[in-house]
Amino acid sequence: MGSLTLNNVKEFGPKESEFSIMLGHGFGLDQTSFHELTELLTPHYRVLRYDLTGSGATPQEDFSYHRYRDLLGYVLDLEDILNALSVKNLIYVGHSVNGMIGLLTSIRNPTWFRGLVLLGASPRYLNDPAAGYKGGFEQQELDQLYDGMRQNYVAWASGFSKMVTKHSDRPELAEQFADTLKQLRPDIAQYVAKTIFESDYRDKLEEVLTKTLILQTSNDVAVPTEVGDFMHRHIVNSTLVQVDTEGHFPQLSAPKELAVHIHHFINQL
């Protein structure tokens, strides 16, 4: 099975567009989380979407604990996809962990990328007091999160989705995230969560050559504002923009503002 089929790659908008935008979703989501953003971008750009292996429409039996023991497995998947596509002037929009997947891929293949958009991304989720780094979580908090996933995954998914989406006045946002979380095989979800939350790619930030837009929201329990500041300081050619929404999923809560920021970013390239 080819990578385009395996990862459920979809294409929207005009192929002849000067720029191609690839949208990469984060943990617990699938590419449908970009539905509204896709509709806003397709009048102007070729838009590509895919599902991370183990998520969405990908065959969960193809998930390999060994291949995805760190983010390199996902980077290799993305390289396979980009090799199979005729992409020019690629703008990669990576949400959450997919921001790091795109970033690492750009380091390995800098000529493929015209721009990176890091949407609620983080190089490390654990606090590191010795280095003065605030990632958002203590190890004890992560251990409690893993315990909740093991004990009652469905109940955990419902509670976790509310905690990270915020916007209590818009419960449909948490429900949307909970729905895709519950579609994950619980053992895969637990393994991937541990891989993501205990990763550390801070030392890779200074290797980024691609022009980068960092989009940071407020009141994001997974990625506090200090993380956006840290990435901005360590990615040389970067711009940091505060999005006027809270929670970890601005593509759900503020797609129109994201489209404006992405369009402005591309116009400056």
Short mmCIF file of C-alpha atoms in Angstrom, two decimals:
data_model
loop_
_atom_site.label_atom_id
_atom_site.label_comp_id
_atom_site.label_asym_id
_atom_site.label_seq_id
_atom_site.Cartn_x
_atom_site.Cartn_y
_atom_site.Cartn_z
CA MET A 1 0.00 0.00 0.00
CA GLY A 2 1.48 3.36 -1.02
CA SER A 3 1.96 6.21 1.44
CA LEU A 4 -0.73 8.33 -0.24
CA THR A 5 -3.28 5.59 0.36
CA LEU A 6 -1.95 4.44 3.71
CA ASN A 7 -2.08 7.93 5.19
CA ASN A 8 -5.33 8.87 3.47
CA VAL A 9 -3.87 11.86 1.63
CA LYS A 10 -6.54 14.23 0.28
CA GLU A 11 -6.12 17.17 -2.06
CA PHE A 12 -8.23 20.33 -2.37
CA GLY A 13 -8.06 23.57 -4.32
CA PRO A 14 -6.27 24.50 -7.56
CA LYS A 15 -3.25 22.36 -8.48
CA GLU A 16 -1.77 25.26 -10.40
CA SER A 17 -1.58 27.45 -7.29
CA GLU A 18 1.84 29.01 -6.65
CA PHE A 19 1.85 27.63 -3.08
CA SER A 20 0.84 24.25 -1.67
CA ILE A 21 -0.27 24.05 1.95
CA MET A 22 -0.10 20.76 3.84
CA LEU A 23 -2.13 20.49 7.03
CA GLY A 24 -0.92 18.01 9.66
CA HIS A 25 -3.11 17.20 12.66
CA GLY A 26 -2.06 16.51 16.23
CA PHE A 27 -2.65 13.74 18.76
CA GLY A 28 -6.21 12.48 19.11
CA LEU A 29 -7.43 14.23 15.98
CA ASP A 30 -7.59 13.41 12.29
CA GLN A 31 -7.49 15.55 9.18
CA THR A 32 -11.19 16.45 9.47
CA SER A 33 -10.21 18.87 12.26
CA PHE A 34 -9.02 21.14 9.44
CA HIS A 35 -12.35 21.13 7.59
CA GLU A 36 -13.21 24.81 8.11
CA LEU A 37 -9.64 25.99 7.60
CA THR A 38 -9.47 24.00 4.36
CA GLU A 39 -12.58 25.73 3.01
CA LEU A 40 -11.04 29.11 3.80
CA LEU A 41 -7.71 28.31 2.11
CA THR A 42 -8.77 26.43 -1.02
CA PRO A 43 -9.89 29.49 -3.03
CA HIS A 44 -6.24 30.59 -3.02
CA TYR A 45 -4.02 27.54 -2.53
CA ARG A 46 -3.56 23.87 -3.24
CA VAL A 47 -4.32 22.24 0.13
CA LEU A 48 -3.14 18.77 1.14
CA ARG A 49 -4.22 16.82 4.23
CA TYR A 50 -3.31 13.44 5.67
CA ASP A 51 -3.84 11.25 8.72
CA LEU A 52 -0.99 10.25 11.00
CA THR A 53 -0.49 6.48 11.06
CA GLY A 54 -2.71 5.01 13.76
CA SER A 55 -5.24 7.87 13.45
CA GLY A 56 -8.24 8.70 11.32
CA ALA A 57 -8.77 6.48 8.31
CA THR A 58 -5.35 4.79 8.48
CA PRO A 59 -5.39 1.03 9.19
CA GLN A 60 -4.62 0.80 12.90
CA GLU A 61 -3.21 -2.70 12.40
CA ASP A 62 -0.37 -1.02 10.47
CA PHE A 63 0.76 0.87 13.56
CA SER A 64 4.24 -0.28 14.63
CA TYR A 65 5.35 0.22 18.22
CA HIS A 66 8.96 0.07 17.04
CA ARG A 67 8.64 2.52 14.13
CA TYR A 68 6.73 5.09 16.19
CA ARG A 69 8.79 4.84 19.38
CA ASP A 70 9.78 8.45 18.62
CA LEU A 71 8.80 11.07 16.05
CA LEU A 72 11.24 9.80 13.43
CA GLY A 73 8.69 7.22 12.27
CA TYR A 74 6.21 9.98 11.48
CA VAL A 75 8.94 12.03 9.81
CA LEU A 76 9.73 9.09 7.53
CA ASP A 77 6.01 8.80 6.70
CA LEU A 78 5.87 12.48 5.80
CA GLU A 79 8.98 12.17 3.64
CA ASP A 80 7.34 9.28 1.78
CA ILE A 81 4.20 11.35 1.20
CA LEU A 82 6.09 14.42 -0.02
CA ASN A 83 8.24 12.27 -2.30
CA ALA A 84 5.08 10.83 -3.85
CA LEU A 85 3.49 14.25 -4.43
CA SER A 86 4.40 16.93 -6.92
CA VAL A 87 4.69 19.73 -4.38
CA LYS A 88 6.19 23.14 -5.02
CA ASN A 89 6.56 26.04 -2.59
CA LEU A 90 5.31 23.97 0.35
CA ILE A 91 3.89 25.66 3.42
CA TYR A 92 3.60 23.07 6.18
CA VAL A 93 1.04 23.76 8.90
CA GLY A 94 1.61 21.39 11.80
CA HIS A 95 -0.70 21.30 14.80
CA SER A 96 0.62 20.22 18.21
CA VAL A 97 3.02 17.25 17.83
CA ASN A 98 2.74 17.55 14.06
CA GLY A 99 4.45 20.91 14.31
CA MET A 100 7.56 19.07 15.49
CA ILE A 101 7.09 16.40 12.79
CA GLY A 102 7.07 19.12 10.14
CA LEU A 103 9.98 20.93 11.77
CA LEU A 104 12.15 17.80 11.91
CA THR A 105 11.26 16.96 8.31
CA SER A 106 12.24 20.46 7.20
CA ILE A 107 15.65 20.10 8.87
CA ARG A 108 16.28 16.89 6.94
CA ASN A 109 14.87 18.29 3.65
CA PRO A 110 15.15 22.09 3.75
CA THR A 111 14.70 22.57 -0.03
CA TRP A 112 11.20 21.08 0.10
CA PHE A 113 9.82 23.81 2.35
CA ARG A 114 9.06 27.50 1.79
CA GLY A 115 7.50 28.03 5.20
CA LEU A 116 6.57 26.35 8.47
CA VAL A 117 3.52 27.24 10.56
CA LEU A 118 3.71 25.82 14.09
CA LEU A 119 0.22 25.72 15.54
CA GLY A 120 0.21 25.02 19.27
CA ALA A 121 3.47 23.11 18.87
CA SER A 122 6.01 22.28 21.56
CA PRO A 123 9.54 20.89 21.58
CA ARG A 124 9.10 19.57 25.15
CA TYR A 125 5.96 19.20 27.30
CA LEU A 126 7.72 18.45 30.57
CA ASN A 127 9.01 21.23 32.78
CA ASP A 128 12.79 21.41 33.16
CA PRO A 129 13.47 23.62 36.22
CA ALA A 130 17.23 23.15 35.98
CA ALA A 131 17.19 24.80 32.56
CA GLY A 132 14.54 27.36 33.49
CA TYR A 133 12.16 25.80 30.98
CA LYS A 134 8.37 25.66 31.49
CA GLY A 135 6.82 23.01 29.26
CA GLY A 136 3.50 22.74 31.10
CA PHE A 137 3.61 19.35 32.87
CA GLU A 138 5.32 17.65 35.78
CA GLN A 139 6.10 13.94 35.43
CA GLN A 140 3.60 13.15 38.19
CA GLU A 141 0.84 14.84 36.18
CA LEU A 142 1.70 12.78 33.11
CA ASP A 143 1.73 9.57 35.16
CA GLN A 144 -1.80 10.41 36.38
CA LEU A 145 -2.85 11.07 32.78
CA TYR A 146 -1.54 7.65 31.68
CA ASP A 147 -3.30 5.97 34.62
CA GLY A 148 -6.58 7.58 33.61
CA MET A 149 -6.18 6.31 30.05
CA ARG A 150 -5.51 2.76 31.28
CA GLN A 151 -8.33 2.63 33.82
CA ASN A 152 -11.21 3.93 31.68
CA TYR A 153 -10.19 5.24 28.29
CA VAL A 154 -13.63 6.46 27.19
CA ALA A 155 -14.21 8.41 30.40
CA TRP A 156 -10.66 9.81 30.20
CA ALA A 157 -11.22 10.96 26.61
CA SER A 158 -14.35 12.89 27.59
CA GLY A 159 -12.65 14.63 30.51
CA PHE A 160 -9.37 15.33 28.73
CA SER A 161 -11.14 16.84 25.72
CA LYS A 162 -12.92 19.39 27.90
CA MET A 163 -9.72 20.29 29.72
CA VAL A 164 -7.68 21.05 26.60
CA THR A 165 -10.29 22.60 24.29
CA LYS A 166 -11.55 25.17 26.84
CA HIS A 167 -14.49 27.23 25.43
CA SER A 168 -17.09 25.89 27.86
CA ASP A 169 -19.63 28.01 25.96
CA ARG A 170 -18.98 25.87 22.86
CA PRO A 171 -19.25 22.25 24.08
CA GLU A 172 -19.32 20.99 20.51
CA LEU A 173 -15.58 21.65 20.27
CA ALA A 174 -14.78 19.25 23.13
CA GLU A 175 -17.27 16.75 21.72
CA GLN A 176 -15.53 16.82 18.34
CA PHE A 177 -12.15 16.13 19.92
CA ALA A 178 -13.59 13.42 22.20
CA ASP A 179 -15.15 11.68 19.18
CA THR A 180 -11.83 11.33 17.35
CA LEU A 181 -10.00 10.40 20.56
CA LYS A 182 -12.45 7.55 21.13
CA GLN A 183 -11.83 6.25 17.62
CA LEU A 184 -8.19 5.55 18.51
CA ARG A 185 -7.29 2.09 19.71
CA PRO A 186 -6.64 2.67 23.44
CA ASP A 187 -3.29 0.87 23.45
CA ILE A 188 -2.09 3.00 20.52
CA ALA A 189 -3.38 6.18 22.19
CA GLN A 190 -1.54 5.39 25.43
CA TYR A 191 1.71 4.56 23.63
CA VAL A 192 1.61 7.65 21.41
CA ALA A 193 0.69 9.95 24.30
CA LYS A 194 3.74 8.80 26.28
CA THR A 195 5.97 9.17 23.20
CA ILE A 196 4.77 12.73 22.63
CA PHE A 197 4.59 14.03 26.18
CA GLU A 198 8.05 12.74 27.10
CA SER A 199 9.79 13.89 23.91
CA ASP A 200 12.43 16.60 23.88
CA TYR A 201 13.48 18.33 20.66
CA ARG A 202 14.69 21.62 22.09
CA ASP A 203 18.16 21.01 20.66
CA LYS A 204 16.72 20.84 17.11
CA LEU A 205 15.20 24.32 17.03
CA GLU A 206 18.42 26.10 16.10
CA GLU A 207 18.85 23.78 13.09
CA VAL A 208 15.70 25.11 11.40
CA LEU A 209 16.48 27.00 8.20
CA THR A 210 12.91 27.47 6.99
CA LYS A 211 11.05 30.70 7.69
CA THR A 212 8.66 29.92 10.55
CA LEU A 213 5.41 31.34 11.90
CA ILE A 214 4.66 30.37 15.50
CA LEU A 215 0.98 30.69 16.38
CA GLN A 216 0.31 30.65 20.13
CA THR A 217 -3.05 30.67 21.90
CA SER A 218 -3.84 31.71 25.47
CA ASN A 219 -4.80 29.38 28.30
CA ASP A 220 -3.43 26.30 26.53
CA VAL A 221 -2.82 23.69 29.24
CA ALA A 222 -0.65 21.61 26.89
CA VAL A 223 1.46 24.46 25.51
CA PRO A 224 1.81 27.51 27.80
CA THR A 225 2.81 30.85 26.31
CA GLU A 226 6.37 30.38 27.59
CA VAL A 227 6.80 27.60 25.03
CA GLY A 228 5.99 29.90 22.13
CA ASP A 229 8.45 32.45 23.50
CA PHE A 230 11.13 29.75 23.82
CA MET A 231 10.70 28.55 20.24
CA HIS A 232 10.76 32.11 18.93
CA ARG A 233 14.08 32.75 20.69
CA HIS A 234 15.67 29.58 19.31
CA ILE A 235 14.32 29.44 15.74
CA VAL A 236 16.34 32.07 13.93
CA ASN A 237 13.98 33.09 11.13
CA SER A 238 10.73 33.00 13.13
CA THR A 239 7.76 35.22 13.92
CA LEU A 240 5.57 34.75 16.99
CA VAL A 241 1.89 35.70 16.79
CA GLN A 242 -0.71 35.47 19.56
CA VAL A 243 -4.01 34.07 18.28
CA ASP A 244 -7.12 35.61 19.83
CA THR A 245 -8.53 32.37 21.22
CA GLU A 246 -7.89 30.01 24.13
CA GLY A 247 -7.26 26.30 24.33
CA HIS A 248 -5.20 23.87 22.29
CA PHE A 249 -7.28 23.74 19.10
CA PRO A 250 -7.44 27.09 17.30
CA GLN A 251 -8.26 25.33 14.01
CA LEU A 252 -11.56 24.43 15.68
CA SER A 253 -12.17 27.62 17.66
CA ALA A 254 -10.70 30.31 15.37
CA PRO A 255 -10.23 29.02 11.79
CA LYS A 256 -10.91 32.41 10.19
CA GLU A 257 -8.15 34.10 12.17
CA LEU A 258 -5.75 31.26 11.34
CA ALA A 259 -6.49 31.64 7.63
CA VAL A 260 -5.71 35.36 7.85
CA HIS A 261 -2.38 34.72 9.63
CA ILE A 262 -1.37 32.00 7.14
CA HIS A 263 -2.29 34.19 4.16
CA HIS A 264 -0.30 37.12 5.58
CA PHE A 265 2.68 34.84 6.25
CA ILE A 266 2.68 33.55 2.67
CA ASN A 267 2.42 37.06 1.25
CA GLN A 268 5.65 37.95 3.06
CA LEU A 269 7.66 35.02 1.66
#
